[in-house]
Short mmCIF file of C-alpha atoms in Angstrom, two decimals:
data_model
loop_
_atom_site.label_atom_id
_atom_site.label_comp_id
_atom_site.label_asym_id
_atom_site.label_seq_id
_atom_site.Cartn_x
_atom_site.Cartn_y
_atom_site.Cartn_z
CA UNK A 7 7.93 -8.62 -11.30
CA UNK A 8 10.75 -6.16 -11.97
CA UNK A 9 12.35 -3.90 -9.39
CA UNK A 10 13.36 -0.32 -10.18
CA UNK A 11 15.23 2.05 -7.90
CA UNK A 12 14.81 5.84 -8.07
CA UNK A 13 16.70 8.52 -6.20
CA UNK A 14 14.51 10.84 -4.08
CA UNK A 15 15.31 13.91 -6.21
CA UNK A 16 14.02 12.20 -9.38
CA UNK A 17 11.05 10.45 -7.82
CA UNK A 18 8.48 13.18 -8.40
CA UNK A 19 9.30 13.33 -12.12
CA UNK A 20 8.89 9.61 -12.74
CA UNK A 21 5.97 8.70 -10.48
CA UNK A 22 3.19 9.76 -12.80
CA UNK A 23 4.70 7.73 -15.63
CA UNK A 24 5.62 4.62 -13.63
CA UNK A 25 2.67 4.00 -11.31
CA UNK A 26 -0.07 2.16 -13.14
CA UNK A 27 -3.54 3.50 -12.52
CA UNK A 28 -5.55 0.42 -11.61
CA UNK A 29 -8.98 -0.47 -10.24
CA UNK A 30 -8.19 -2.17 -6.90
CA UNK A 31 -5.51 -0.92 -4.50
CA UNK A 32 -4.38 -2.25 -1.14
CA UNK A 33 -2.75 0.52 0.86
CA UNK A 34 -0.71 -1.04 3.68
CA UNK A 35 -0.29 1.15 6.75
CA UNK A 36 -1.47 4.44 5.26
CA UNK A 37 -1.73 6.09 8.69
CA UNK A 38 -3.76 9.25 8.02
CA UNK A 39 -2.91 9.69 4.34
CA UNK A 40 -3.84 6.98 1.83
CA UNK A 41 -1.79 6.93 -1.37
CA UNK A 42 -2.54 10.15 -3.29
CA UNK A 43 -1.33 9.19 -6.77
CA UNK A 44 -4.72 8.31 -8.27
CA UNK A 45 -8.22 7.25 -7.22
CA UNK A 46 -8.95 3.57 -7.83
CA UNK A 47 -12.46 2.13 -7.98
CA UNK A 48 -11.74 0.30 -4.71
CA UNK A 49 -9.13 1.58 -2.26
CA UNK A 50 -8.54 -0.82 0.65
CA UNK A 51 -6.66 0.73 3.55
CA UNK A 52 -5.13 -1.77 5.98
CA UNK A 53 -4.29 0.17 9.14
CA UNK A 54 -3.51 -1.47 12.50
CA UNK A 55 -3.85 1.57 14.78
CA UNK A 56 -7.43 2.17 16.05
CA UNK A 57 -7.02 5.95 16.28
CA UNK A 58 -5.90 6.14 12.65
CA UNK A 59 -8.74 3.85 11.58
CA UNK A 60 -11.26 6.10 13.34
CA UNK A 61 -9.94 9.21 11.58
CA UNK A 62 -9.86 7.43 8.19
CA UNK A 63 -13.44 6.22 8.72
CA UNK A 64 -14.58 9.74 9.64
CA UNK A 65 -12.96 11.17 6.54
CA UNK A 66 -13.61 8.41 3.98
CA UNK A 67 -16.46 6.45 5.61
CA UNK A 68 -19.14 7.88 3.33
CA UNK A 69 -17.16 7.06 0.20
CA UNK A 70 -18.14 3.78 -1.46
CA UNK A 71 -14.70 3.46 -3.07
CA UNK A 72 -12.92 3.15 0.32
CA UNK A 73 -12.73 0.10 2.55
CA UNK A 74 -10.86 0.51 5.82
CA UNK A 75 -9.60 -2.60 7.61
CA UNK A 76 -8.30 -2.43 11.16
CA UNK A 77 -5.68 -5.15 11.12
CA UNK A 78 -1.93 -5.65 10.94
CA UNK A 79 -0.86 -6.11 7.33
CA UNK A 80 0.48 -9.62 7.90
CA UNK A 81 -2.88 -10.79 9.23
CA UNK A 82 -4.90 -9.12 6.48
CA UNK A 83 -2.72 -10.42 3.67
CA UNK A 84 -2.90 -14.01 4.93
CA UNK A 85 -6.62 -14.19 4.14
CA UNK A 86 -6.48 -12.48 0.75
CA UNK A 87 -6.63 -14.74 -2.31
CA UNK A 88 -3.75 -14.98 -4.77
CA UNK A 89 -3.72 -12.24 -7.43
CA UNK A 90 -6.74 -10.51 -5.87
CA UNK A 91 -5.38 -6.94 -5.75
CA UNK A 92 -4.20 -4.90 -8.74
CA UNK A 93 -1.62 -2.84 -6.82
CA UNK A 94 -0.23 -2.94 -3.32
CA UNK A 95 1.17 0.27 -1.84
CA UNK A 96 3.65 0.13 1.04
CA UNK A 97 4.52 3.74 1.78
CA UNK A 98 6.96 4.07 4.69
CA UNK A 99 5.62 1.01 6.47
CA UNK A 100 8.06 -1.87 5.85
CA UNK A 101 10.93 -0.27 7.75
CA UNK A 102 9.00 -0.58 11.03
CA UNK A 103 8.95 -4.38 10.83
CA UNK A 104 11.54 -6.90 11.93
CA UNK A 105 13.53 -8.08 8.89
CA UNK A 106 11.91 -11.54 8.82
CA UNK A 107 8.43 -10.02 9.06
CA UNK A 108 9.30 -7.52 6.31
CA UNK A 109 10.48 -10.34 4.04
CA UNK A 110 7.30 -12.30 4.74
CA UNK A 111 5.16 -9.20 4.11
CA UNK A 112 6.82 -8.63 0.72
CA UNK A 113 6.28 -12.28 -0.26
CA UNK A 114 2.61 -11.99 0.68
CA UNK A 115 2.33 -8.76 -1.33
CA UNK A 116 3.83 -10.55 -4.35
CA UNK A 117 1.28 -13.31 -3.91
CA UNK A 118 -1.78 -11.02 -3.87
CA UNK A 119 -0.61 -8.36 -6.37
CA UNK A 120 -1.76 -8.76 -9.97
CA UNK A 121 0.04 -5.79 -11.52
CA UNK A 122 2.44 -3.94 -9.23
CA UNK A 123 3.83 -3.33 -5.77
CA UNK A 124 4.78 0.25 -5.00
CA UNK A 125 7.25 0.41 -2.12
CA UNK A 126 8.63 3.59 -0.53
CA UNK A 127 11.01 3.64 2.41
CA UNK A 128 12.68 6.52 4.15
#
């Protein structure tokens, strides 16, 4: 897997070209806004906070393409098979973890991702 760095001012211009549109997405810690870049066939949101899960379920619950898991990312990823997700999105979620947990989370994402990991930090 290759790593590419983009400055914030150029990010909007390159996103559409760089993010692969895939069928199965794991969105780690989406809070109230799952990744908006494209609509996959299956969008799995892994959100630990019950109040966010409730709002996501109210908004997306009737949509067959959304699955909302209430669980910390580290727990959810442990049970996912290798190469079972096309793309993993971590949008402003890694920076809230202890460094060792963040490293472990990224290794687990590499294990389950078939195509790409999209990581944003602020």
